mmCIF file with all atom_site columns, C-alpha atoms in Angstrom:
data_model
loop_
_atom_site.group_PDB
_atom_site.id
_atom_site.type_symbol
_atom_site.label_atom_id
_atom_site.label_alt_id
_atom_site.label_comp_id
_atom_site.label_asym_id
_atom_site.label_entity_id
_atom_site.label_seq_id
_atom_site.pdbx_PDB_ins_code
_atom_site.Cartn_x
_atom_site.Cartn_y
_atom_site.Cartn_z
_atom_site.occupancy
_atom_site.B_iso_or_equiv
_atom_site.pdbx_formal_charge
_atom_site.auth_seq_id
_atom_site.auth_comp_id
_atom_site.auth_asym_id
_atom_site.auth_atom_id
_atom_site.pdbx_PDB_model_num
ATOM 1   C CA . UNK A 1 1   ? -8.087  16.473 -23.657 1.00 54.00 ? 137 UNK A CA 1
ATOM 2   C CA . UNK A 1 2   ? -5.865  19.325 -22.567 1.00 75.00 ? 138 UNK A CA 1
ATOM 3   C CA . UNK A 1 3   ? -4.067  17.472 -19.921 1.00 93.00 ? 139 UNK A CA 1
ATOM 4   C CA . UNK A 1 4   ? -3.831  18.305 -16.261 1.00 96.00 ? 140 UNK A CA 1
ATOM 5   C CA . UNK A 1 5   ? -4.227  22.052 -15.493 1.00 96.00 ? 141 UNK A CA 1
ATOM 6   C CA . UNK A 1 6   ? -3.268  23.800 -12.203 1.00 97.00 ? 142 UNK A CA 1
ATOM 7   C CA . UNK A 1 7   ? -4.069  27.140 -11.046 1.00 97.00 ? 143 UNK A CA 1
ATOM 8   C CA . UNK A 1 8   ? -2.569  29.629 -10.219 1.00 97.00 ? 144 UNK A CA 1
ATOM 9   C CA . UNK A 1 9   ? 0.942   28.978 -11.771 1.00 96.00 ? 145 UNK A CA 1
ATOM 10  C CA . UNK A 1 10  ? 2.481   31.197 -9.163  1.00 97.00 ? 146 UNK A CA 1
ATOM 11  C CA . UNK A 1 11  ? 1.474   32.491 -5.760  1.00 97.00 ? 147 UNK A CA 1
ATOM 12  C CA . UNK A 1 12  ? 3.236   34.801 -3.443  1.00 98.00 ? 148 UNK A CA 1
ATOM 13  C CA . UNK A 1 13  ? 1.729   35.174 -0.050  1.00 98.00 ? 149 UNK A CA 1
ATOM 14  C CA . UNK A 1 14  ? 2.617   36.696 3.340   1.00 97.00 ? 150 UNK A CA 1
ATOM 15  C CA . UNK A 1 15  ? 3.247   34.294 6.332   1.00 97.00 ? 151 UNK A CA 1
ATOM 16  C CA . UNK A 1 16  ? 0.090   33.313 8.306   1.00 97.00 ? 152 UNK A CA 1
ATOM 17  C CA . UNK A 1 17  ? -2.268  33.891 5.055   1.00 98.00 ? 153 UNK A CA 1
ATOM 18  C CA . UNK A 1 18  ? -4.407  30.993 3.740   1.00 98.00 ? 154 UNK A CA 1
ATOM 19  C CA . UNK A 1 19  ? -3.887  29.760 0.166   1.00 98.00 ? 155 UNK A CA 1
ATOM 20  C CA . UNK A 1 20  ? -5.910  27.529 -2.070  1.00 98.00 ? 156 UNK A CA 1
ATOM 21  C CA . UNK A 1 21  ? -4.868  25.778 -5.213  1.00 98.00 ? 157 UNK A CA 1
ATOM 22  C CA . UNK A 1 22  ? -6.936  24.093 -7.898  1.00 98.00 ? 158 UNK A CA 1
ATOM 23  C CA . UNK A 1 23  ? -6.178  21.164 -10.175 1.00 98.00 ? 159 UNK A CA 1
ATOM 24  C CA . UNK A 1 24  ? -8.245  19.946 -13.115 1.00 97.00 ? 160 UNK A CA 1
ATOM 25  C CA . UNK A 1 25  ? -7.279  16.443 -13.920 1.00 96.00 ? 161 UNK A CA 1
ATOM 26  C CA . UNK A 1 26  ? -7.625  14.612 -17.260 1.00 95.00 ? 162 UNK A CA 1
ATOM 27  C CA . UNK A 1 27  ? -11.346 13.966 -17.442 1.00 91.00 ? 163 UNK A CA 1
ATOM 28  C CA . UNK A 1 28  ? -11.393 10.303 -17.654 1.00 89.00 ? 164 UNK A CA 1
ATOM 29  C CA . UNK A 1 29  ? -8.945  9.697  -14.892 1.00 92.00 ? 165 UNK A CA 1
ATOM 30  C CA . UNK A 1 30  ? -10.261 8.539  -11.546 1.00 91.00 ? 166 UNK A CA 1
ATOM 31  C CA . UNK A 1 31  ? -7.098  9.101  -9.423  1.00 92.00 ? 167 UNK A CA 1
ATOM 32  C CA . UNK A 1 32  ? -5.705  12.367 -8.446  1.00 94.00 ? 168 UNK A CA 1
ATOM 33  C CA . UNK A 1 33  ? -2.421  12.996 -6.478  1.00 94.00 ? 169 UNK A CA 1
ATOM 34  C CA . UNK A 1 34  ? -0.918  15.944 -4.870  1.00 96.00 ? 170 UNK A CA 1
ATOM 35  C CA . UNK A 1 35  ? 2.811   16.146 -4.606  1.00 95.00 ? 171 UNK A CA 1
ATOM 36  C CA . UNK A 1 36  ? 5.199   18.967 -3.219  1.00 96.00 ? 172 UNK A CA 1
ATOM 37  C CA . UNK A 1 37  ? 8.687   19.454 -4.717  1.00 95.00 ? 173 UNK A CA 1
ATOM 38  C CA . UNK A 1 38  ? 11.493  21.660 -3.410  1.00 93.00 ? 174 UNK A CA 1
ATOM 39  C CA . UNK A 1 39  ? 14.375  22.799 -5.538  1.00 87.00 ? 175 UNK A CA 1
ATOM 40  C CA . UNK A 1 40  ? 16.676  19.953 -6.707  1.00 81.00 ? 176 UNK A CA 1
ATOM 41  C CA . UNK A 1 41  ? 14.663  17.434 -5.023  1.00 88.00 ? 177 UNK A CA 1
ATOM 42  C CA . UNK A 1 42  ? 11.980  14.893 -6.331  1.00 92.00 ? 178 UNK A CA 1
ATOM 43  C CA . UNK A 1 43  ? 8.427   15.201 -5.772  1.00 93.00 ? 179 UNK A CA 1
ATOM 44  C CA . UNK A 1 44  ? 7.040   14.229 -2.214  1.00 92.00 ? 180 UNK A CA 1
ATOM 45  C CA . UNK A 1 45  ? 3.816   12.468 -1.984  1.00 90.00 ? 181 UNK A CA 1
ATOM 46  C CA . UNK A 1 46  ? 1.193   14.483 -0.036  1.00 92.00 ? 182 UNK A CA 1
ATOM 47  C CA . UNK A 1 47  ? -2.168  12.892 -0.702  1.00 92.00 ? 183 UNK A CA 1
ATOM 48  C CA . UNK A 1 48  ? -4.143  10.713 -3.215  1.00 89.00 ? 184 UNK A CA 1
ATOM 49  C CA . UNK A 1 49  ? -7.865  10.416 -4.278  1.00 92.00 ? 185 UNK A CA 1
ATOM 50  C CA . UNK A 1 50  ? -9.712  7.740  -5.995  1.00 90.00 ? 186 UNK A CA 1
ATOM 51  C CA . UNK A 1 51  ? -12.760 9.514  -7.291  1.00 91.00 ? 187 UNK A CA 1
ATOM 52  C CA . UNK A 1 52  ? -13.995 11.636 -4.476  1.00 91.00 ? 188 UNK A CA 1
ATOM 53  C CA . UNK A 1 53  ? -12.480 9.519  -1.640  1.00 90.00 ? 189 UNK A CA 1
ATOM 54  C CA . UNK A 1 54  ? -9.221  10.600 -0.112  1.00 89.00 ? 190 UNK A CA 1
ATOM 55  C CA . UNK A 1 55  ? -7.449  7.246  0.351   1.00 84.00 ? 191 UNK A CA 1
ATOM 56  C CA . UNK A 1 56  ? -4.095  8.251  1.759   1.00 81.00 ? 192 UNK A CA 1
ATOM 57  C CA . UNK A 1 57  ? -2.443  11.102 3.344   1.00 82.00 ? 193 UNK A CA 1
ATOM 58  C CA . UNK A 1 58  ? 1.271   11.532 3.970   1.00 83.00 ? 194 UNK A CA 1
ATOM 59  C CA . UNK A 1 59  ? 2.728   12.267 7.315   1.00 78.00 ? 195 UNK A CA 1
ATOM 60  C CA . UNK A 1 60  ? 4.200   15.292 5.830   1.00 75.00 ? 196 UNK A CA 1
ATOM 61  C CA . UNK A 1 61  ? 0.654   16.684 5.466   1.00 80.00 ? 197 UNK A CA 1
ATOM 62  C CA . UNK A 1 62  ? 0.100   18.701 8.685   1.00 86.00 ? 198 UNK A CA 1
ATOM 63  C CA . UNK A 1 63  ? -3.146  19.847 10.021  1.00 91.00 ? 199 UNK A CA 1
ATOM 64  C CA . UNK A 1 64  ? -2.889  23.105 8.233   1.00 95.00 ? 200 UNK A CA 1
ATOM 65  C CA . UNK A 1 65  ? -3.230  21.196 4.797   1.00 95.00 ? 201 UNK A CA 1
ATOM 66  C CA . UNK A 1 66  ? -6.453  19.988 3.493   1.00 95.00 ? 202 UNK A CA 1
ATOM 67  C CA . UNK A 1 67  ? -7.380  18.622 0.205   1.00 95.00 ? 203 UNK A CA 1
ATOM 68  C CA . UNK A 1 68  ? -10.723 17.835 -1.327  1.00 95.00 ? 204 UNK A CA 1
ATOM 69  C CA . UNK A 1 69  ? -12.201 16.429 -4.494  1.00 95.00 ? 205 UNK A CA 1
ATOM 70  C CA . UNK A 1 70  ? -15.868 16.975 -3.970  1.00 90.00 ? 206 UNK A CA 1
ATOM 71  C CA . UNK A 1 71  ? -17.438 15.533 -7.124  1.00 86.00 ? 207 UNK A CA 1
ATOM 72  C CA . UNK A 1 72  ? -14.614 13.322 -7.999  1.00 85.00 ? 208 UNK A CA 1
ATOM 73  C CA . UNK A 1 73  ? -13.311 15.736 -10.746 1.00 91.00 ? 209 UNK A CA 1
ATOM 74  C CA . UNK A 1 74  ? -11.316 18.902 -9.900  1.00 96.00 ? 210 UNK A CA 1
ATOM 75  C CA . UNK A 1 75  ? -9.464  18.956 -6.512  1.00 97.00 ? 211 UNK A CA 1
ATOM 76  C CA . UNK A 1 76  ? -8.338  21.785 -4.427  1.00 97.00 ? 212 UNK A CA 1
ATOM 77  C CA . UNK A 1 77  ? -5.495  22.045 -1.751  1.00 97.00 ? 213 UNK A CA 1
ATOM 78  C CA . UNK A 1 78  ? -5.660  24.477 0.956   1.00 97.00 ? 214 UNK A CA 1
ATOM 79  C CA . UNK A 1 79  ? -2.866  25.645 3.244   1.00 97.00 ? 215 UNK A CA 1
ATOM 80  C CA . UNK A 1 80  ? -3.834  27.436 6.244   1.00 97.00 ? 216 UNK A CA 1
ATOM 81  C CA . UNK A 1 81  ? -1.739  29.950 8.214   1.00 97.00 ? 217 UNK A CA 1
ATOM 82  C CA . UNK A 1 82  ? 1.276   29.468 5.686   1.00 97.00 ? 218 UNK A CA 1
ATOM 83  C CA . UNK A 1 83  ? 4.890   29.153 6.905   1.00 96.00 ? 219 UNK A CA 1
ATOM 84  C CA . UNK A 1 84  ? 7.996   30.054 5.091   1.00 96.00 ? 220 UNK A CA 1
ATOM 85  C CA . UNK A 1 85  ? 8.657   26.270 4.872   1.00 94.00 ? 221 UNK A CA 1
ATOM 86  C CA . UNK A 1 86  ? 5.635   25.790 2.918   1.00 96.00 ? 222 UNK A CA 1
ATOM 87  C CA . UNK A 1 87  ? 7.364   27.544 -0.167  1.00 97.00 ? 223 UNK A CA 1
ATOM 88  C CA . UNK A 1 88  ? 7.623   24.885 -2.821  1.00 96.00 ? 224 UNK A CA 1
ATOM 89  C CA . UNK A 1 89  ? 6.150   23.798 -6.065  1.00 97.00 ? 225 UNK A CA 1
ATOM 90  C CA . UNK A 1 90  ? 2.876   21.953 -5.613  1.00 97.00 ? 226 UNK A CA 1
ATOM 91  C CA . UNK A 1 91  ? 2.352   19.418 -8.325  1.00 97.00 ? 227 UNK A CA 1
ATOM 92  C CA . UNK A 1 92  ? -0.873  17.657 -9.236  1.00 97.00 ? 228 UNK A CA 1
ATOM 93  C CA . UNK A 1 93  ? -1.113  14.516 -11.139 1.00 95.00 ? 229 UNK A CA 1
ATOM 94  C CA . UNK A 1 94  ? -4.024  12.296 -12.539 1.00 94.00 ? 230 UNK A CA 1
ATOM 95  C CA . UNK A 1 95  ? -3.946  8.647  -13.782 1.00 91.00 ? 231 UNK A CA 1
ATOM 96  C CA . UNK A 1 96  ? -6.307  5.830  -14.755 1.00 87.00 ? 232 UNK A CA 1
ATOM 97  C CA . UNK A 1 97  ? -6.539  2.415  -13.215 1.00 79.00 ? 233 UNK A CA 1
ATOM 98  C CA . UNK A 1 98  ? -4.072  -0.115 -12.242 1.00 74.00 ? 234 UNK A CA 1
ATOM 99  C CA . UNK A 1 99  ? -0.240  0.739  -12.921 1.00 72.00 ? 235 UNK A CA 1
ATOM 100 C CA . UNK A 1 100 ? -1.290  3.603  -15.321 1.00 81.00 ? 236 UNK A CA 1
ATOM 101 C CA . UNK A 1 101 ? 1.412   6.354  -15.420 1.00 85.00 ? 237 UNK A CA 1
ATOM 102 C CA . UNK A 1 102 ? 0.851   9.638  -13.640 1.00 89.00 ? 238 UNK A CA 1
ATOM 103 C CA . UNK A 1 103 ? 0.167   12.823 -15.911 1.00 93.00 ? 239 UNK A CA 1
ATOM 104 C CA . UNK A 1 104 ? 1.503   15.794 -14.223 1.00 95.00 ? 240 UNK A CA 1
ATOM 105 C CA . UNK A 1 105 ? 0.334   19.517 -14.282 1.00 96.00 ? 241 UNK A CA 1
ATOM 106 C CA . UNK A 1 106 ? 2.935   22.102 -14.442 1.00 94.00 ? 242 UNK A CA 1
ATOM 107 C CA . UNK A 1 107 ? 2.552   22.991 -10.902 1.00 96.00 ? 243 UNK A CA 1
ATOM 108 C CA . UNK A 1 108 ? 1.757   25.866 -8.599  1.00 97.00 ? 244 UNK A CA 1
ATOM 109 C CA . UNK A 1 109 ? 4.824   27.643 -7.340  1.00 97.00 ? 245 UNK A CA 1
ATOM 110 C CA . UNK A 1 110 ? 4.130   29.002 -3.751  1.00 98.00 ? 246 UNK A CA 1
ATOM 111 C CA . UNK A 1 111 ? 6.341   31.626 -2.211  1.00 97.00 ? 247 UNK A CA 1
ATOM 112 C CA . UNK A 1 112 ? 5.646   32.575 1.326   1.00 98.00 ? 248 UNK A CA 1
ATOM 113 C CA . UNK A 1 113 ? 7.527   35.828 2.560   1.00 96.00 ? 249 UNK A CA 1
ATOM 114 C CA . UNK B 2 1   ? 7.564   4.723  3.199   1.00 55.00 ? 175 UNK B CA 1
ATOM 115 C CA . UNK B 2 2   ? 9.353   2.882  0.592   1.00 61.00 ? 176 UNK B CA 1
ATOM 116 C CA . UNK B 2 3   ? 12.572  4.872  -0.140  1.00 81.00 ? 177 UNK B CA 1
ATOM 117 C CA . UNK B 2 4   ? 14.329  5.176  -3.632  1.00 90.00 ? 178 UNK B CA 1
ATOM 118 C CA . UNK B 2 5   ? 17.921  6.083  -3.770  1.00 93.00 ? 179 UNK B CA 1
ATOM 119 C CA . UNK B 2 6   ? 19.052  7.723  -6.975  1.00 96.00 ? 180 UNK B CA 1
ATOM 120 C CA . UNK B 2 7   ? 22.812  8.230  -8.041  1.00 95.00 ? 181 UNK B CA 1
ATOM 121 C CA . UNK B 2 8   ? 24.518  10.294 -9.068  1.00 96.00 ? 182 UNK B CA 1
ATOM 122 C CA . UNK B 2 9   ? 22.704  13.229 -7.700  1.00 94.00 ? 183 UNK B CA 1
ATOM 123 C CA . UNK B 2 10  ? 24.414  15.472 -10.376 1.00 96.00 ? 184 UNK B CA 1
ATOM 124 C CA . UNK B 2 11  ? 25.909  14.689 -13.760 1.00 96.00 ? 185 UNK B CA 1
ATOM 125 C CA . UNK B 2 12  ? 27.681  17.006 -16.094 1.00 97.00 ? 186 UNK B CA 1
ATOM 126 C CA . UNK B 2 13  ? 28.804  15.584 -19.339 1.00 96.00 ? 187 UNK B CA 1
ATOM 127 C CA . UNK B 2 14  ? 29.802  16.733 -22.931 1.00 97.00 ? 188 UNK B CA 1
ATOM 128 C CA . UNK B 2 15  ? 27.813  16.078 -25.836 1.00 97.00 ? 189 UNK B CA 1
ATOM 129 C CA . UNK B 2 16  ? 28.415  12.340 -27.426 1.00 97.00 ? 190 UNK B CA 1
ATOM 130 C CA . UNK B 2 17  ? 29.271  10.777 -23.959 1.00 97.00 ? 191 UNK B CA 1
ATOM 131 C CA . UNK B 2 18  ? 27.409  7.877  -22.586 1.00 97.00 ? 192 UNK B CA 1
ATOM 132 C CA . UNK B 2 19  ? 25.983  7.789  -19.086 1.00 97.00 ? 193 UNK B CA 1
ATOM 133 C CA . UNK B 2 20  ? 24.165  5.444  -16.608 1.00 98.00 ? 194 UNK B CA 1
ATOM 134 C CA . UNK B 2 21  ? 21.870  6.505  -13.644 1.00 97.00 ? 195 UNK B CA 1
ATOM 135 C CA . UNK B 2 22  ? 20.901  4.280  -11.006 1.00 97.00 ? 196 UNK B CA 1
ATOM 136 C CA . UNK B 2 23  ? 17.822  3.912  -8.748  1.00 96.00 ? 197 UNK B CA 1
ATOM 137 C CA . UNK B 2 24  ? 17.988  1.538  -5.694  1.00 94.00 ? 198 UNK B CA 1
ATOM 138 C CA . UNK B 2 25  ? 15.653  0.448  -2.998  1.00 91.00 ? 199 UNK B CA 1
ATOM 139 C CA . UNK B 2 26  ? 15.500  -2.156 -0.431  1.00 88.00 ? 200 UNK B CA 1
ATOM 140 C CA . UNK B 2 27  ? 11.708  -2.579 -1.073  1.00 86.00 ? 201 UNK B CA 1
ATOM 141 C CA . UNK B 2 28  ? 10.156  -4.566 -3.875  1.00 87.00 ? 202 UNK B CA 1
ATOM 142 C CA . UNK B 2 29  ? 7.983   -2.547 -6.217  1.00 85.00 ? 203 UNK B CA 1
ATOM 143 C CA . UNK B 2 30  ? 4.965   -3.587 -8.211  1.00 83.00 ? 204 UNK B CA 1
ATOM 144 C CA . UNK B 2 31  ? 6.339   -1.472 -11.052 1.00 86.00 ? 205 UNK B CA 1
ATOM 145 C CA . UNK B 2 32  ? 8.878   1.374  -11.584 1.00 91.00 ? 206 UNK B CA 1
ATOM 146 C CA . UNK B 2 33  ? 8.589   4.424  -13.776 1.00 93.00 ? 207 UNK B CA 1
ATOM 147 C CA . UNK B 2 34  ? 11.175  6.882  -15.127 1.00 96.00 ? 208 UNK B CA 1
ATOM 148 C CA . UNK B 2 35  ? 10.169  10.421 -15.666 1.00 96.00 ? 209 UNK B CA 1
ATOM 149 C CA . UNK B 2 36  ? 12.077  13.465 -16.970 1.00 96.00 ? 210 UNK B CA 1
ATOM 150 C CA . UNK B 2 37  ? 11.436  16.884 -15.688 1.00 95.00 ? 211 UNK B CA 1
ATOM 151 C CA . UNK B 2 38  ? 12.550  20.258 -17.142 1.00 92.00 ? 212 UNK B CA 1
ATOM 152 C CA . UNK B 2 39  ? 12.602  23.602 -15.119 1.00 87.00 ? 213 UNK B CA 1
ATOM 153 C CA . UNK B 2 40  ? 9.166   24.995 -14.470 1.00 87.00 ? 214 UNK B CA 1
ATOM 154 C CA . UNK B 2 41  ? 7.203   21.833 -15.732 1.00 91.00 ? 215 UNK B CA 1
ATOM 155 C CA . UNK B 2 42  ? 5.933   18.788 -14.440 1.00 93.00 ? 216 UNK B CA 1
ATOM 156 C CA . UNK B 2 43  ? 7.473   15.324 -14.753 1.00 94.00 ? 217 UNK B CA 1
ATOM 157 C CA . UNK B 2 44  ? 6.902   13.600 -17.910 1.00 94.00 ? 218 UNK B CA 1
ATOM 158 C CA . UNK B 2 45  ? 6.851   9.816  -18.198 1.00 93.00 ? 219 UNK B CA 1
ATOM 159 C CA . UNK B 2 46  ? 9.512   8.097  -20.218 1.00 96.00 ? 220 UNK B CA 1
ATOM 160 C CA . UNK B 2 47  ? 8.735   4.543  -19.433 1.00 94.00 ? 221 UNK B CA 1
ATOM 161 C CA . UNK B 2 48  ? 7.163   1.942  -17.169 1.00 92.00 ? 222 UNK B CA 1
ATOM 162 C CA . UNK B 2 49  ? 8.867   -1.443 -16.241 1.00 92.00 ? 223 UNK B CA 1
ATOM 163 C CA . UNK B 2 50  ? 6.877   -4.029 -14.637 1.00 90.00 ? 224 UNK B CA 1
ATOM 164 C CA . UNK B 2 51  ? 8.705   -7.477 -14.871 1.00 91.00 ? 225 UNK B CA 1
ATOM 165 C CA . UNK B 2 52  ? 11.882  -8.278 -13.102 1.00 93.00 ? 226 UNK B CA 1
ATOM 166 C CA . UNK B 2 53  ? 14.883  -8.314 -15.543 1.00 94.00 ? 227 UNK B CA 1
ATOM 167 C CA . UNK B 2 54  ? 12.920  -6.390 -18.199 1.00 95.00 ? 228 UNK B CA 1
ATOM 168 C CA . UNK B 2 55  ? 14.794  -4.104 -20.639 1.00 97.00 ? 229 UNK B CA 1
ATOM 169 C CA . UNK B 2 56  ? 13.099  -1.345 -22.590 1.00 96.00 ? 230 UNK B CA 1
ATOM 170 C CA . UNK B 2 57  ? 14.668  1.007  -25.150 1.00 96.00 ? 231 UNK B CA 1
ATOM 171 C CA . UNK B 2 58  ? 13.443  4.295  -26.129 1.00 94.00 ? 232 UNK B CA 1
ATOM 172 C CA . UNK B 2 59  ? 15.750  5.569  -28.894 1.00 95.00 ? 233 UNK B CA 1
ATOM 173 C CA . UNK B 2 60  ? 19.077  6.243  -27.134 1.00 97.00 ? 234 UNK B CA 1
ATOM 174 C CA . UNK B 2 61  ? 17.697  5.528  -23.723 1.00 97.00 ? 235 UNK B CA 1
ATOM 175 C CA . UNK B 2 62  ? 17.828  1.980  -22.326 1.00 97.00 ? 236 UNK B CA 1
ATOM 176 C CA . UNK B 2 63  ? 15.926  1.086  -19.029 1.00 97.00 ? 237 UNK B CA 1
ATOM 177 C CA . UNK B 2 64  ? 16.559  -2.072 -17.020 1.00 96.00 ? 238 UNK B CA 1
ATOM 178 C CA . UNK B 2 65  ? 14.401  -3.285 -14.098 1.00 95.00 ? 239 UNK B CA 1
ATOM 179 C CA . UNK B 2 66  ? 16.429  -5.500 -11.559 1.00 94.00 ? 240 UNK B CA 1
ATOM 180 C CA . UNK B 2 67  ? 15.503  -9.291 -11.244 1.00 93.00 ? 241 UNK B CA 1
ATOM 181 C CA . UNK B 2 68  ? 14.377  -8.801 -7.929  1.00 93.00 ? 242 UNK B CA 1
ATOM 182 C CA . UNK B 2 69  ? 12.218  -5.492 -8.726  1.00 91.00 ? 243 UNK B CA 1
ATOM 183 C CA . UNK B 2 70  ? 14.189  -3.528 -6.322  1.00 91.00 ? 244 UNK B CA 1
ATOM 184 C CA . UNK B 2 71  ? 16.413  -1.479 -8.665  1.00 93.00 ? 245 UNK B CA 1
ATOM 185 C CA . UNK B 2 72  ? 16.615  0.171  -12.088 1.00 96.00 ? 246 UNK B CA 1
ATOM 186 C CA . UNK B 2 73  ? 18.908  1.722  -14.216 1.00 97.00 ? 247 UNK B CA 1
ATOM 187 C CA . UNK B 2 74  ? 18.780  4.273  -17.191 1.00 97.00 ? 248 UNK B CA 1
ATOM 188 C CA . UNK B 2 75  ? 21.448  4.365  -19.722 1.00 98.00 ? 249 UNK B CA 1
ATOM 189 C CA . UNK B 2 76  ? 21.870  7.174  -22.224 1.00 97.00 ? 250 UNK B CA 1
ATOM 190 C CA . UNK B 2 77  ? 24.006  6.598  -25.403 1.00 97.00 ? 251 UNK B CA 1
ATOM 191 C CA . UNK B 2 78  ? 25.536  9.477  -26.974 1.00 97.00 ? 252 UNK B CA 1
ATOM 192 C CA . UNK B 2 79  ? 24.016  12.205 -24.919 1.00 97.00 ? 253 UNK B CA 1
ATOM 193 C CA . UNK B 2 80  ? 22.758  15.260 -26.666 1.00 97.00 ? 254 UNK B CA 1
ATOM 194 C CA . UNK B 2 81  ? 22.071  18.913 -25.045 1.00 96.00 ? 255 UNK B CA 1
ATOM 195 C CA . UNK B 2 82  ? 18.289  18.169 -25.341 1.00 95.00 ? 256 UNK B CA 1
ATOM 196 C CA . UNK B 2 83  ? 18.712  15.243 -22.766 1.00 96.00 ? 257 UNK B CA 1
ATOM 197 C CA . UNK B 2 84  ? 19.479  18.001 -20.131 1.00 96.00 ? 258 UNK B CA 1
ATOM 198 C CA . UNK B 2 85  ? 17.014  17.724 -17.170 1.00 95.00 ? 259 UNK B CA 1
ATOM 199 C CA . UNK B 2 86  ? 16.005  16.046 -13.974 1.00 96.00 ? 260 UNK B CA 1
ATOM 200 C CA . UNK B 2 87  ? 15.556  12.333 -14.186 1.00 97.00 ? 261 UNK B CA 1
ATOM 201 C CA . UNK B 2 88  ? 13.394  10.827 -11.748 1.00 96.00 ? 262 UNK B CA 1
ATOM 202 C CA . UNK B 2 89  ? 12.607  7.202  -10.883 1.00 95.00 ? 263 UNK B CA 1
ATOM 203 C CA . UNK B 2 90  ? 9.482   6.408  -9.179  1.00 93.00 ? 264 UNK B CA 1
ATOM 204 C CA . UNK B 2 91  ? 8.119   3.151  -7.658  1.00 88.00 ? 265 UNK B CA 1
ATOM 205 C CA . UNK B 2 92  ? 4.610   1.903  -7.454  1.00 81.00 ? 266 UNK B CA 1
ATOM 206 C CA . UNK B 2 93  ? 3.391   0.164  -4.332  1.00 72.00 ? 267 UNK B CA 1
ATOM 207 C CA . UNK B 2 94  ? -0.008  -0.803 -2.896  1.00 68.00 ? 268 UNK B CA 1
ATOM 208 C CA . UNK B 2 95  ? -0.969  1.806  -0.257  1.00 61.00 ? 269 UNK B CA 1
ATOM 209 C CA . UNK B 2 96  ? -2.655  1.105  3.138   1.00 59.00 ? 270 UNK B CA 1
ATOM 210 C CA . UNK B 2 97  ? -6.192  1.850  1.630   1.00 56.00 ? 271 UNK B CA 1
ATOM 211 C CA . UNK B 2 98  ? -5.556  -0.631 -1.219  1.00 52.00 ? 272 UNK B CA 1
ATOM 212 C CA . UNK B 2 99  ? -4.957  2.203  -3.761  1.00 61.00 ? 273 UNK B CA 1
ATOM 213 C CA . UNK B 2 100 ? -1.727  2.708  -5.550  1.00 66.00 ? 274 UNK B CA 1
ATOM 214 C CA . UNK B 2 101 ? 0.792   5.296  -4.720  1.00 71.00 ? 275 UNK B CA 1
ATOM 215 C CA . UNK B 2 102 ? 4.008   6.407  -6.261  1.00 82.00 ? 276 UNK B CA 1
ATOM 216 C CA . UNK B 2 103 ? 7.103   7.356  -4.373  1.00 87.00 ? 277 UNK B CA 1
ATOM 217 C CA . UNK B 2 104 ? 9.791   9.195  -6.152  1.00 92.00 ? 278 UNK B CA 1
ATOM 218 C CA . UNK B 2 105 ? 13.530  9.316  -5.719  1.00 93.00 ? 279 UNK B CA 1
ATOM 219 C CA . UNK B 2 106 ? 15.309  12.593 -5.351  1.00 93.00 ? 280 UNK B CA 1
ATOM 220 C CA . UNK B 2 107 ? 16.433  12.666 -8.915  1.00 95.00 ? 281 UNK B CA 1
ATOM 221 C CA . UNK B 2 108 ? 19.441  12.821 -10.989 1.00 96.00 ? 282 UNK B CA 1
ATOM 222 C CA . UNK B 2 109 ? 20.135  16.446 -12.476 1.00 96.00 ? 283 UNK B CA 1
ATOM 223 C CA . UNK B 2 110 ? 21.794  15.921 -15.919 1.00 96.00 ? 284 UNK B CA 1
ATOM 224 C CA . UNK B 2 111 ? 23.558  18.652 -17.757 1.00 96.00 ? 285 UNK B CA 1
ATOM 225 C CA . UNK B 2 112 ? 24.862  17.906 -21.420 1.00 97.00 ? 286 UNK B CA 1
ATOM 226 C CA . UNK B 2 113 ? 27.035  20.579 -22.649 1.00 97.00 ? 287 UNK B CA 1
ATOM 227 C CA . UNK B 2 114 ? 27.726  21.082 -26.487 1.00 95.00 ? 288 UNK B CA 1
#
């Protein structure tokens, strides 16, 4: 088990472009979470999957954001028509059942110029 | 949204000093977790507390969950430079779709200087 991995680690894009991030969770974990974190702040919840079902989406997640977990394994987070305010660290985490702790990846740092 | 307030936001102390970080909410949480995050990395779990009044110790770190399960504290004894990092509390609650979601506080940024 290599933990949660995220790709890419860094992404620089121009405003208006689309970007897609990938997260590979710990293999036996059925829950997968996406968070966004800006400098000096705690992670803000974006969305959550249990297996392939997307169970909750934050109001922070505008229509430009979409997340999928097609086979209940890896997940992708796409941002369309990026804006400078989208610049942040995007963190993925996975967990088991009940109150299992979240295991985080090291994030994808997005910079929108 | 169930909000968690952490205080202080920033803390700079010298090696060997003691400190306490607080996490407060008006909501009751099913459980509360403390994480530590270093620059460029994801948060790493330190402890989970579930029962009101629970106290857990992890070497020089002592965690307490309030009796009403609305607040928690983290006390570090004899801080060391290696304790430097962002300390985050996170509360677990049942989401609308009956899953479990985790809300984070804004964190306490701790700097321990030699």
